[in-house]
PDB file of C-alpha atoms in Angstrom:
ATOM      1  CA  MET A 821       5.766 -12.728  27.728  1.00  0.00           C
ATOM      2  CA  PRO A 822       2.690  -9.935  29.929  1.00  0.00           C
ATOM      3  CA  ASP A 823       3.711  -6.748  30.039  1.00  0.00           C
ATOM      4  CA  ASN A 824       2.998  -5.117  33.668  1.00  0.00           C
ATOM      5  CA  ASN A 825       0.048  -2.871  33.459  1.00  0.00           C
ATOM      6  CA  ARG A 826       1.480   0.780  32.991  1.00  0.00           C
ATOM      7  CA  ASN A 827       0.573   4.413  31.853  1.00  0.00           C
ATOM      8  CA  ILE A 828       1.208   3.718  27.595  1.00  0.00           C
ATOM      9  CA  SER A 829      -0.140   5.459  25.168  1.00  0.00           C
ATOM     10  CA  PRO A 830      -2.307   4.155  23.129  1.00  0.00           C
ATOM     11  CA  LYS A 831      -0.597   5.226  19.987  1.00  0.00           C
ATOM     12  CA  ASP A 832       2.908   3.138  18.652  1.00  0.00           C
ATOM     13  CA  THR A 833       5.571   3.166  21.290  1.00  0.00           C
ATOM     14  CA  ARG A 834       7.973   1.339  19.478  1.00  0.00           C
ATOM     15  CA  ARG A 835      11.097   3.098  20.976  1.00  0.00           C
ATOM     16  CA  PRO A 836      13.032   4.283  16.925  1.00  0.00           C
ATOM     17  CA  ARG A 837      16.419   3.602  16.467  1.00  0.00           C
ATOM     18  CA  ARG A 838      18.592   3.932  13.870  1.00  0.00           C
ATOM     19  CA  ASN A 839      19.134   1.293  11.829  1.00  0.00           C
ATOM     20  CA  THR A 840      17.346  -1.582  13.334  1.00  0.00           C
ATOM     21  CA  GLY A 841      16.793  -3.012  10.138  1.00  0.00           C
ATOM     22  CA  TRP A 842      19.865  -5.679  10.368  1.00  0.00           C
ATOM     23  CA  TYR A 843      18.910  -6.364  13.939  1.00  0.00           C
ATOM     24  CA  ILE A 844      15.488  -8.757  13.080  1.00  0.00           C
ATOM     25  CA  LEU A 845      18.010 -11.126  12.258  1.00  0.00           C
ATOM     26  CA  LEU A 846      20.177 -11.174  15.759  1.00  0.00           C
ATOM     27  CA  PRO A 847      17.428 -12.994  17.204  1.00  0.00           C
ATOM     28  CA  PHE A 848      17.691 -15.743  14.519  1.00  0.00           C
ATOM     29  CA  LEU A 849      21.276 -15.891  14.322  1.00  0.00           C
ATOM     30  CA  ALA A 850      21.808 -15.457  17.772  1.00  0.00           C
ATOM     31  CA  ALA A 851      19.171 -19.000  17.925  1.00  0.00           C
ATOM     32  CA  ALA A 852      21.705 -21.013  15.084  1.00  0.00           C
ATOM     33  CA  LEU A 853      24.661 -20.070  17.144  1.00  0.00           C
ATOM     34  CA  VAL A 854      23.520 -21.617  19.680  1.00  0.00           C
ATOM     35  CA  GLN A 855      21.903 -24.064  18.978  1.00  0.00           C
ATOM     36  CA  ASN A 856      25.288 -25.686  16.996  1.00  0.00           C
ATOM     37  CA  LEU A 857      27.994 -24.576  19.789  1.00  0.00           C
ATOM     38  CA  VAL A 858      25.644 -26.944  22.685  1.00  0.00           C
ATOM     39  CA  ALA A 859      25.715 -29.539  19.533  1.00  0.00           C
ATOM     40  CA  VAL A 860      29.158 -29.080  19.349  1.00  0.00           C
ATOM     41  CA  PHE A 861      30.407 -28.735  22.962  1.00  0.00           C
ATOM     42  CA  ALA A 862      27.845 -32.161  23.545  1.00  0.00           C
ATOM     43  CA  SER A 863      29.747 -34.043  20.817  1.00  0.00           C
ATOM     44  CA  GLN A 864      32.807 -33.402  22.308  1.00  0.00           C
ATOM     45  CA  ILE A 865      31.861 -34.626  25.892  1.00  0.00           C
ATOM     46  CA  LEU A 866      30.499 -36.998  24.104  1.00  0.00           C
ATOM     47  CA  VAL A 867      33.502 -38.222  22.354  1.00  0.00           C
ATOM     48  CA  VAL A 868      35.532 -37.889  26.142  1.00  0.00           C
ATOM     49  CA  ASP A 869      33.637 -40.760  27.712  1.00  0.00           C
ATOM     50  CA  GLN A 870      33.090 -43.052  24.724  1.00  0.00           C
ATOM     51  CA  ALA A 871      36.638 -42.562  24.589  1.00  0.00           C
ATOM     52  CA  ILE A 872      37.222 -43.173  28.066  1.00  0.00           C
ATOM     53  CA  HIS A 873      34.516 -46.998  28.314  1.00  0.00           C
ATOM     54  CA  PHE A 874      35.420 -48.144  24.474  1.00  0.00           C
ATOM     55  CA  GLU A 875      36.407 -51.692  25.822  1.00  0.00           C
ATOM     56  CA  GLY A 876      39.201 -53.227  22.270  1.00  0.00           C
ATOM     57  CA  GLY A 877      38.234 -53.278  18.519  1.00  0.00           C
ATOM     58  CA  SER A 878      39.232 -50.651  15.397  1.00  0.00           C
ATOM     59  CA  TYR A 879      39.338 -46.702  16.169  1.00  0.00           C
ATOM     60  CA  ALA A 880      36.526 -47.202  12.694  1.00  0.00           C
ATOM     61  CA  ASP A 881      34.602 -49.411  15.821  1.00  0.00           C
ATOM     62  CA  PHE A 882      35.204 -46.557  17.511  1.00  0.00           C
ATOM     63  CA  ILE A 883      33.811 -43.396  15.327  1.00  0.00           C
ATOM     64  CA  ARG A 884      31.103 -45.321  13.565  1.00  0.00           C
ATOM     65  CA  SER A 885      30.155 -46.106  17.507  1.00  0.00           C
ATOM     66  CA  SER A 886      30.308 -42.657  18.953  1.00  0.00           C
ATOM     67  CA  PHE A 887      28.014 -41.345  16.287  1.00  0.00           C
ATOM     68  CA  GLU A 888      25.286 -44.318  15.884  1.00  0.00           C
ATOM     69  CA  ARG A 889      25.354 -42.650  20.235  1.00  0.00           C
ATOM     70  CA  MET A 890      25.322 -39.306  18.747  1.00  0.00           C
ATOM     71  CA  GLN A 891      22.138 -40.138  16.560  1.00  0.00           C
ATOM     72  CA  GLY A 892      20.203 -41.752  19.702  1.00  0.00           C
ATOM     73  CA  GLN A 893      16.896 -39.610  20.673  1.00  0.00           C
ATOM     74  CA  ALA A 894      18.446 -39.210  24.931  1.00  0.00           C
ATOM     75  CA  PHE A 895      21.615 -37.240  22.574  1.00  0.00           C
ATOM     76  CA  THR A 896      19.461 -35.716  21.249  1.00  0.00           C
ATOM     77  CA  SER A 897      16.394 -34.649  23.045  1.00  0.00           C
ATOM     78  CA  LEU A 898      19.012 -33.391  26.532  1.00  0.00           C
ATOM     79  CA  THR A 899      21.167 -31.331  24.035  1.00  0.00           C
ATOM     80  CA  LEU A 900      17.913 -29.564  23.007  1.00  0.00           C
ATOM     81  CA  LEU A 901      17.133 -28.610  25.811  1.00  0.00           C
ATOM     82  CA  VAL A 902      19.801 -27.668  27.343  1.00  0.00           C
ATOM     83  CA  TYR A 903      19.657 -25.658  24.211  1.00  0.00           C
ATOM     84  CA  ALA A 904      16.240 -24.229  24.991  1.00  0.00           C
ATOM     85  CA  PHE A 905      17.142 -24.509  28.384  1.00  0.00           C
ATOM     86  CA  ILE A 906      20.413 -21.168  27.713  1.00  0.00           C
ATOM     87  CA  CYS A 907      17.576 -19.828  25.082  1.00  0.00           C
ATOM     88  CA  VAL A 908      14.606 -19.638  27.718  1.00  0.00           C
ATOM     89  CA  ILE A 909      17.313 -16.572  29.795  1.00  0.00           C
ATOM     90  CA  TRP A 910      19.092 -14.561  27.126  1.00  0.00           C
ATOM     91  CA  PHE A 911      16.565 -14.282  24.838  1.00  0.00           C
ATOM     92  CA  GLY A 912      13.828 -13.575  28.143  1.00  0.00           C
ATOM     93  CA  ILE A 913      16.358 -10.664  29.437  1.00  0.00           C
ATOM     94  CA  TRP A 914      17.051 -10.002  25.952  1.00  0.00           C
ATOM     95  CA  TYR A 915      12.841  -9.308  24.667  1.00  0.00           C
ATOM     96  CA  ARG A 916      12.934  -7.478  28.652  1.00  0.00           C
ATOM     97  CA  ARG A 917      15.880  -5.487  28.489  1.00  0.00           C
ATOM     98  CA  GLU A 918      14.982  -4.649  24.712  1.00  0.00           C
ATOM     99  CA  PHE A 919      10.569  -3.701  24.984  1.00  0.00           C
ATOM    100  CA  LEU A 920       9.283  -4.604  27.961  1.00  0.00           C
ATOM    101  CA  LEU A 921      11.772  -1.708  29.962  1.00  0.00           C
ATOM    102  CA  THR A 922      10.929   0.634  27.221  1.00  0.00           C
ATOM    103  CA  GLN A 923       7.428   1.703  27.483  1.00  0.00           C
ATOM    104  CA  LYS A 924       7.323   5.624  28.494  1.00  0.00           C
ATOM    105  CA  PRO A 925       4.466   6.754  30.793  1.00  0.00           C
ATOM    106  CA  ALA A 926       2.058   9.220  28.159  1.00  0.00           C
ATOM    107  CA  ARG A 927       0.975  11.835  29.489  1.00  0.00           C
ATOM    108  CA  ASP A 928      -1.181  15.099  28.093  1.00  0.00           C
ATOM    109  CA  TYR A 929      -2.598  18.578  30.257  1.00  0.00           C
ATOM    110  CA  ARG A 930      -6.068  16.241  30.261  1.00  0.00           C
ATOM    111  CA  CYS A 931      -6.098  13.324  31.356  1.00  0.00           C
ATOM    112  CA  LEU A 932      -4.227   9.865  31.754  1.00  0.00           C
ATOM    113  CA  VAL A 933      -4.287   7.040  29.233  1.00  0.00           C
ATOM    114  CA  ARG A 934      -4.599   3.966  30.447  1.00  0.00           C
ATOM    115  CA  GLN A 935      -3.881  -0.020  28.635  1.00  0.00           C
ATOM    116  CA  TYR A 936      -4.635  -2.884  30.526  1.00  0.00           C
ATOM    117  CA  LYS A 937      -4.430  -6.341  29.886  1.00  0.00           C
ATOM    118  CA  HIS A 938      -8.163  -7.779  29.648  1.00  0.00           C
ATOM    119  CA  TRP A 939      -9.087 -11.777  29.896  1.00  0.00           C
ATOM    120  CA  SER A 940     -12.638 -13.029  29.939  1.00  0.00           C
ATOM    121  CA  TRP A 941     -14.371 -15.952  29.135  1.00  0.00           C
ATOM    122  CA  MET A 942     -13.714 -16.692  26.199  1.00  0.00           C
ATOM    123  CA  LEU A 943     -10.016 -17.406  26.343  1.00  0.00           C
ATOM    124  CA  ILE A 944     -10.390 -20.936  26.709  1.00  0.00           C
ATOM    125  CA  PRO A 945     -12.906 -21.625  23.913  1.00  0.00           C
ATOM    126  CA  GLY A 946     -10.865 -19.951  21.680  1.00  0.00           C
ATOM    127  CA  ILE A 947      -7.364 -21.400  22.278  1.00  0.00           C
ATOM    128  CA  LEU A 948      -9.984 -25.143  22.641  1.00  0.00           C
ATOM    129  CA  LEU A 949     -11.320 -23.485  19.130  1.00  0.00           C
ATOM    130  CA  PHE A 950      -7.785 -23.186  17.727  1.00  0.00           C
ATOM    131  CA  ILE A 951      -5.958 -25.593  18.765  1.00  0.00           C
ATOM    132  CA  LEU A 952      -8.680 -28.089  16.590  1.00  0.00           C
ATOM    133  CA  GLY A 953      -8.338 -26.030  14.480  1.00  0.00           C
ATOM    134  CA  ALA A 954      -5.044 -26.112  14.092  1.00  0.00           C
ATOM    135  CA  GLN A 955      -4.226 -29.198  13.942  1.00  0.00           C
ATOM    136  CA  TYR A 956      -6.605 -30.490  11.543  1.00  0.00           C
ATOM    137  CA  LEU A 957      -5.283 -27.893   9.088  1.00  0.00           C
ATOM    138  CA  SER A 958      -1.715 -28.439   9.765  1.00  0.00           C
ATOM    139  CA  THR A 959      -2.240 -32.940   9.541  1.00  0.00           C
ATOM    140  CA  TYR A 960      -4.420 -33.156   6.056  1.00  0.00           C
ATOM    141  CA  ILE A 961      -1.867 -30.330   4.952  1.00  0.00           C
ATOM    142  CA  MET A 962       1.586 -32.030   5.235  1.00  0.00           C
ATOM    143  CA  ASN A 963      -0.618 -35.102   4.239  1.00  0.00           C
ATOM    144  CA  THR A 964      -1.771 -32.684   0.824  1.00  0.00           C
ATOM    145  CA  LEU A 965       2.048 -31.252   0.922  1.00  0.00           C
ATOM    146  CA  ALA A 966       3.498 -35.495   1.442  1.00  0.00           C
ATOM    147  CA  ALA A 967       1.042 -36.405  -1.206  1.00  0.00           C
ATOM    148  CA  LEU A 968       2.432 -34.167  -4.074  1.00  0.00           C
ATOM    149  CA  VAL A 969       6.155 -34.100  -2.856  1.00  0.00           C
ATOM    150  CA  PRO A 970       6.352 -37.184  -1.270  1.00  0.00           C
ATOM    151  CA  GLN A 971      10.613 -35.834  -0.896  1.00  0.00           C
ATOM    152  CA  TRP A 972       9.548 -33.785   1.324  1.00  0.00           C
ATOM    153  CA  MET A 973       8.013 -36.015   3.572  1.00  0.00           C
ATOM    154  CA  ALA A 974      10.789 -38.647   2.626  1.00  0.00           C
ATOM    155  CA  GLU A 975      12.847 -35.638   4.063  1.00  0.00           C
ATOM    156  CA  TYR A 976      11.464 -35.477   7.332  1.00  0.00           C
ATOM    157  CA  GLN A 977      10.683 -38.687   7.765  1.00  0.00           C
ATOM    158  CA  GLY A 978      15.259 -39.078   7.621  1.00  0.00           C
ATOM    159  CA  ILE A 979      15.361 -36.899  10.193  1.00  0.00           C
ATOM    160  CA  LEU A 980      12.994 -37.808  12.424  1.00  0.00           C
ATOM    161  CA  ARG A 981      15.162 -41.643  12.208  1.00  0.00           C
ATOM    162  CA  SER A 982      18.438 -39.594  12.058  1.00  0.00           C
ATOM    163  CA  SER A 983      17.927 -37.778  15.544  1.00  0.00           C
ATOM    164  CA  GLY A 984      16.422 -40.425  16.539  1.00  0.00           C
ATOM    165  CA  LEU A 985      12.463 -37.991  16.755  1.00  0.00           C
ATOM    166  CA  ASP A 986      10.270 -40.982  15.204  1.00  0.00           C
ATOM    167  CA  ASP A 987       9.088 -41.816  18.822  1.00  0.00           C
ATOM    168  CA  ILE A 988       8.600 -39.281  20.835  1.00  0.00           C
ATOM    169  CA  GLN A 989       6.602 -40.428  22.980  1.00  0.00           C
ATOM    170  CA  THR A 990       9.006 -42.682  24.294  1.00  0.00           C
ATOM    171  CA  SER A 991      11.124 -39.490  24.981  1.00  0.00           C
ATOM    172  CA  LEU A 992      11.006 -37.836  28.399  1.00  0.00           C
ATOM    173  CA  PRO A 993      14.021 -35.423  27.861  1.00  0.00           C
ATOM    174  CA  MET A 994      11.920 -34.736  24.241  1.00  0.00           C
ATOM    175  CA  ILE A 995       8.476 -34.282  25.589  1.00  0.00           C
ATOM    176  CA  LEU A 996      10.007 -31.778  28.276  1.00  0.00           C
ATOM    177  CA  TYR A 997      11.139 -29.862  25.345  1.00  0.00           C
ATOM    178  CA  ALA A 998       8.801 -29.928  22.749  1.00  0.00           C
ATOM    179  CA  VAL A 999       6.266 -29.210  25.323  1.00  0.00           C
ATOM    180  CA  CYS A1000       8.069 -26.632  27.576  1.00  0.00           C
ATOM    181  CA  LEU A1001      11.351 -25.273  27.270  1.00  0.00           C
ATOM    182  CA  GLY A1002      11.342 -25.125  23.532  1.00  0.00           C
ATOM    183  CA  PRO A1003       7.393 -23.442  22.903  1.00  0.00           C
ATOM    184  CA  VAL A1004       8.864 -20.817  25.092  1.00  0.00           C
ATOM    185  CA  CYS A1005      12.780 -19.848  23.902  1.00  0.00           C
ATOM    186  CA  GLU A1006      10.372 -20.041  20.485  1.00  0.00           C
ATOM    187  CA  GLU A1007       8.609 -17.246  20.699  1.00  0.00           C
ATOM    188  CA  LEU A1008      10.814 -14.979  22.004  1.00  0.00           C
ATOM    189  CA  CYS A1009      12.934 -16.226  20.298  1.00  0.00           C
ATOM    190  CA  PHE A1010      10.380 -15.322  16.606  1.00  0.00           C
ATOM    191  CA  ARG A1011       7.625 -14.096  18.126  1.00  0.00           C
ATOM    192  CA  GLY A1012       9.232 -12.015  20.513  1.00  0.00           C
ATOM    193  CA  LEU A1013      12.743 -10.172  19.614  1.00  0.00           C
ATOM    194  CA  THR A1014      12.120 -10.891  15.557  1.00  0.00           C
ATOM    195  CA  MET A1015       9.004  -9.604  15.449  1.00  0.00           C
ATOM    196  CA  SER A1016       9.560  -6.476  17.954  1.00  0.00           C
ATOM    197  CA  TYR A1017      12.805  -5.396  15.722  1.00  0.00           C
ATOM    198  CA  ALA A1018      10.559  -6.101  12.279  1.00  0.00           C
ATOM    199  CA  ARG A1019       7.374  -3.767  13.488  1.00  0.00           C
ATOM    200  CA  ARG A1020       9.716  -1.114  14.847  1.00  0.00           C
ATOM    201  CA  VAL A1021      10.919  -0.174  10.512  1.00  0.00           C
ATOM    202  CA  GLY A1022       7.551  -1.499   9.020  1.00  0.00           C
ATOM    203  CA  GLY A1023       4.012  -2.702   9.375  1.00  0.00           C
ATOM    204  CA  PHE A1024       2.346  -5.764  10.576  1.00  0.00           C
ATOM    205  CA  TRP A1025       1.739  -8.375   7.927  1.00  0.00           C
ATOM    206  CA  MET A1026       6.049  -7.105   6.850  1.00  0.00           C
ATOM    207  CA  ALA A1027       6.954  -8.087   9.824  1.00  0.00           C
ATOM    208  CA  ASN A1028       4.522 -11.079  11.400  1.00  0.00           C
ATOM    209  CA  ILE A1029       5.951 -12.473   6.995  1.00  0.00           C
ATOM    210  CA  LEU A1030       9.243 -12.216   7.885  1.00  0.00           C
ATOM    211  CA  GLN A1031       9.016 -13.570  11.182  1.00  0.00           C
ATOM    212  CA  ALA A1032       7.080 -17.043   9.517  1.00  0.00           C
ATOM    213  CA  LEU A1033       9.523 -17.715   7.285  1.00  0.00           C
ATOM    214  CA  LEU A1034      12.389 -17.327   9.810  1.00  0.00           C
ATOM    215  CA  PHE A1035      10.783 -19.685  11.909  1.00  0.00           C
ATOM    216  CA  GLY A1036      10.082 -21.623   8.849  1.00  0.00           C
ATOM    217  CA  PHE A1037      13.646 -22.054   7.919  1.00  0.00           C
ATOM    218  CA  PHE A1038      14.730 -22.421  11.215  1.00  0.00           C
ATOM    219  CA  HIS A1039      13.370 -25.583  11.264  1.00  0.00           C
ATOM    220  CA  MET A1040      14.491 -26.641   7.899  1.00  0.00           C
ATOM    221  CA  ASN A1041      13.096 -29.029   6.109  1.00  0.00           C
ATOM    222  CA  MET A1042      10.920 -27.776   3.409  1.00  0.00           C
ATOM    223  CA  LEU A1043       7.233 -30.189   5.244  1.00  0.00           C
ATOM    224  CA  GLN A1044       8.006 -28.806   9.052  1.00  0.00           C
ATOM    225  CA  GLY A1045       9.958 -26.053   7.389  1.00  0.00           C
ATOM    226  CA  THR A1046       5.667 -24.986   6.029  1.00  0.00           C
ATOM    227  CA  MET A1047       3.672 -26.035   9.016  1.00  0.00           C
ATOM    228  CA  ALA A1048       6.426 -23.588  11.120  1.00  0.00           C
ATOM    229  CA  PHE A1049       4.983 -20.946   8.318  1.00  0.00           C
ATOM    230  CA  LEU A1050       1.824 -21.410   8.821  1.00  0.00           C
ATOM    231  CA  LEU A1051       1.265 -21.672  12.352  1.00  0.00           C
ATOM    232  CA  GLY A1052       4.265 -18.897  13.175  1.00  0.00           C
ATOM    233  CA  LEU A1053       1.710 -16.469  11.508  1.00  0.00           C
ATOM    234  CA  ALA A1054      -1.319 -17.172  13.306  1.00  0.00           C
ATOM    235  CA  LEU A1055       0.359 -17.163  16.613  1.00  0.00           C
ATOM    236  CA  GLY A1056       2.122 -13.529  15.300  1.00  0.00           C
ATOM    237  CA  TYR A1057      -1.468 -12.614  14.602  1.00  0.00           C
ATOM    238  CA  VAL A1058      -2.196 -13.659  17.759  1.00  0.00           C
ATOM    239  CA  LYS A1059       0.495 -11.798  19.180  1.00  0.00           C
ATOM    240  CA  GLU A1060      -0.338  -8.083  17.275  1.00  0.00           C
ATOM    241  CA  LYS A1061      -3.890  -8.341  18.282  1.00  0.00           C
ATOM    242  CA  SER A1062      -2.910  -9.210  22.186  1.00  0.00           C
ATOM    243  CA  GLN A1063       0.134  -8.107  23.030  1.00  0.00           C
ATOM    244  CA  ASN A1064       1.167 -10.616  25.403  1.00  0.00           C
ATOM    245  CA  LEU A1065       3.878 -12.948  24.585  1.00  0.00           C
ATOM    246  CA  THR A1066       2.535 -15.326  27.425  1.00  0.00           C
ATOM    247  CA  LEU A1067      -0.921 -16.219  25.671  1.00  0.00           C
ATOM    248  CA  VAL A1068       0.215 -17.065  21.893  1.00  0.00           C
ATOM    249  CA  ILE A1069       4.087 -19.158  24.770  1.00  0.00           C
ATOM    250  CA  LEU A1070       0.266 -21.177  25.892  1.00  0.00           C
ATOM    251  CA  LEU A1071      -0.454 -21.680  22.594  1.00  0.00           C
ATOM    252  CA  HIS A1072       2.394 -23.381  20.938  1.00  0.00           C
ATOM    253  CA  MET A1073       2.331 -25.512  24.313  1.00  0.00           C
ATOM    254  CA  ALA A1074      -0.681 -26.915  23.615  1.00  0.00           C
ATOM    255  CA  PHE A1075      -0.653 -27.057  20.303  1.00  0.00           C
ATOM    256  CA  ASN A1076       2.110 -28.850  20.434  1.00  0.00           C
ATOM    257  CA  ALA A1077       1.216 -32.133  23.323  1.00  0.00           C
ATOM    258  CA  THR A1078      -2.038 -32.498  21.612  1.00  0.00           C
ATOM    259  CA  SER A1079       0.662 -33.224  19.105  1.00  0.00           C
ATOM    260  CA  ALA A1080       2.593 -34.825  21.429  1.00  0.00           C
ATOM    261  CA  PHE A1081       0.530 -36.798  23.689  1.00  0.00           C
ATOM    262  CA  ILE A1082      -3.454 -36.551  21.641  1.00  0.00           C
ATOM    263  CA  PRO A1083      -2.271 -38.380  18.271  1.00  0.00           C
ATOM    264  CA  GLY A1084      -5.754 -39.248  18.033  1.00  0.00           C
ATOM    265  CA  LEU A1085      -6.875 -36.297  17.862  1.00  0.00           C
ATOM    266  CA  VAL A1086      -6.907 -35.554  13.917  1.00  0.00           C
ATOM    267  CA  ILE A1087     -10.077 -37.761  12.294  1.00  0.00           C
ATOM    268  CA  SER A1088      -8.584 -39.986   9.138  1.00  0.00           C
ATOM    269  CA  ALA A1089     -10.860 -38.688   6.157  1.00  0.00           C
ATOM    270  CA  ASP A1090     -11.359 -42.104   3.966  1.00  0.00           C
ATOM    271  CA  ASN A1091     -12.985 -40.338   0.886  1.00  0.00           C
ATOM    272  CA  PRO A1092     -12.381 -36.081  -1.202  1.00  0.00           C
ATOM    273  CA  VAL A1093     -15.778 -35.309   0.299  1.00  0.00           C
ATOM    274  CA  SER A1094     -15.511 -35.442   4.241  1.00  0.00           C
ATOM    275  CA  TYR A1095     -11.817 -34.279   3.685  1.00  0.00           C
ATOM    276  CA  PHE A1096     -12.344 -31.013   2.073  1.00  0.00           C
ATOM    277  CA  VAL A1097     -15.472 -31.464   5.163  1.00  0.00           C
ATOM    278  CA  CYS A1098     -12.162 -31.853   7.557  1.00  0.00           C
ATOM    279  CA  LEU A1099     -10.071 -29.712   5.946  1.00  0.00           C
ATOM    280  CA  PHE A1100     -12.977 -26.491   6.343  1.00  0.00           C
ATOM    281  CA  GLY A1101     -13.929 -27.595   9.246  1.00  0.00           C
ATOM    282  CA  GLY A1102     -10.229 -27.718  10.967  1.00  0.00           C
ATOM    283  CA  LEU A1103     -10.439 -22.992   9.117  1.00  0.00           C
ATOM    284  CA  ILE A1104     -13.776 -22.635  11.076  1.00  0.00           C
ATOM    285  CA  ALA A1105     -12.267 -24.168  13.634  1.00  0.00           C
ATOM    286  CA  ALA A1106      -9.337 -22.633  14.033  1.00  0.00           C
ATOM    287  CA  TYR A1107     -10.838 -18.547  12.643  1.00  0.00           C
ATOM    288  CA  ALA A1108     -13.019 -18.996  14.676  1.00  0.00           C
ATOM    289  CA  GLY A1109     -10.827 -19.604  18.094  1.00  0.00           C
ATOM    290  CA  LEU A1110      -8.061 -16.186  15.900  1.00  0.00           C
ATOM    291  CA  GLU A1111     -10.756 -13.983  16.904  1.00  0.00           C
ATOM    292  CA  LEU A1112     -11.950 -14.889  20.805  1.00  0.00           C
ATOM    293  CA  LEU A1113      -8.409 -15.067  21.649  1.00  0.00           C
ATOM    294  CA  VAL A1114      -8.763 -11.531  20.428  1.00  0.00           C
ATOM    295  CA  ARG A1115     -12.354 -10.823  22.236  1.00  0.00           C
ATOM    296  CA  GLY A1116     -10.433 -12.134  24.648  1.00  0.00           C
ATOM    297  CA  SER A1117      -7.623 -10.769  25.565  1.00  0.00           C
ATOM    298  CA  SER A1118      -7.041  -7.299  23.363  1.00  0.00           C
ATOM    299  CA  PRO A1119      -5.448  -4.800  25.888  1.00  0.00           C
ATOM    300  CA  ARG A1120      -8.500  -2.033  26.945  1.00  0.00           C
ATOM    301  CA  ILE A1121      -8.249   1.732  26.738  1.00  0.00           C
ATOM    302  CA  VAL A1122      -9.668   4.097  28.930  1.00  0.00           C
ATOM    303  CA  GLU A1123      -8.969   7.220  30.036  1.00  0.00           C
ATOM    304  CA  VAL A1124      -8.768   8.823  33.921  1.00  0.00           C
ATOM    305  CA  GLU A1125      -9.543  12.906  34.154  1.00  0.00           C
TER     306      GLU A1125
END
């Protein structure tokens, strides 16, 4: 979420805390806890509803039909929506109280130093280039990993099938989660809380790698987790340079939206030369997009006498 315009020191304004290292894991653990509690509670409701409307058959039939409903897309998407809604509210309040309301005005005897967010036209081409490049990189890297480790792709596809997510375009609730609530929840958790806590005890790259690792691990499979780790590194870089979580949320939303609504955005390569051309082109586009995003959203420092 964007910080309000306020007077702060150009130096690092993170408030020192005692024993804050273990706080880094709190958002990750909180998200996992909420997700599991919501899943358990929703499962109990589904079993009760199944018992009320179950017509005849054996106990084994009852259990089998209940599990089939739990593995359906409707149950999964609604459960994820409830989980994300709870986390957005909780993490939003948490992030605001812990990191947005702790900045104090910095004054000296000569001038008042003011830092403000500056948005420019460079953000639009920056977002477009970054999303295009990130889509190419993620697709080609995923294909490479799937070819090198076929088991990872099999596990990933099995998770999609068992969760009813292999046909995401036909599910409005799942699209609402993947494009709207999911990115807000994940950015508040990882680039917001986790990275901010990590920056209190270490440098940028340590904090960025740590939050990206947790972001990847949260996806619970190697293939998707690897892609989430790489995306997390890029989003963490934008967050650090722009100091604006809203921009990072918008990038995450745009990335997920293009994956859901424009599956033909990435052109398939039919030979090694075109493969490496597309991969290298995606890398250049993503890097150029990051540079434009940073330059178009970096805080500016002015001195007021």
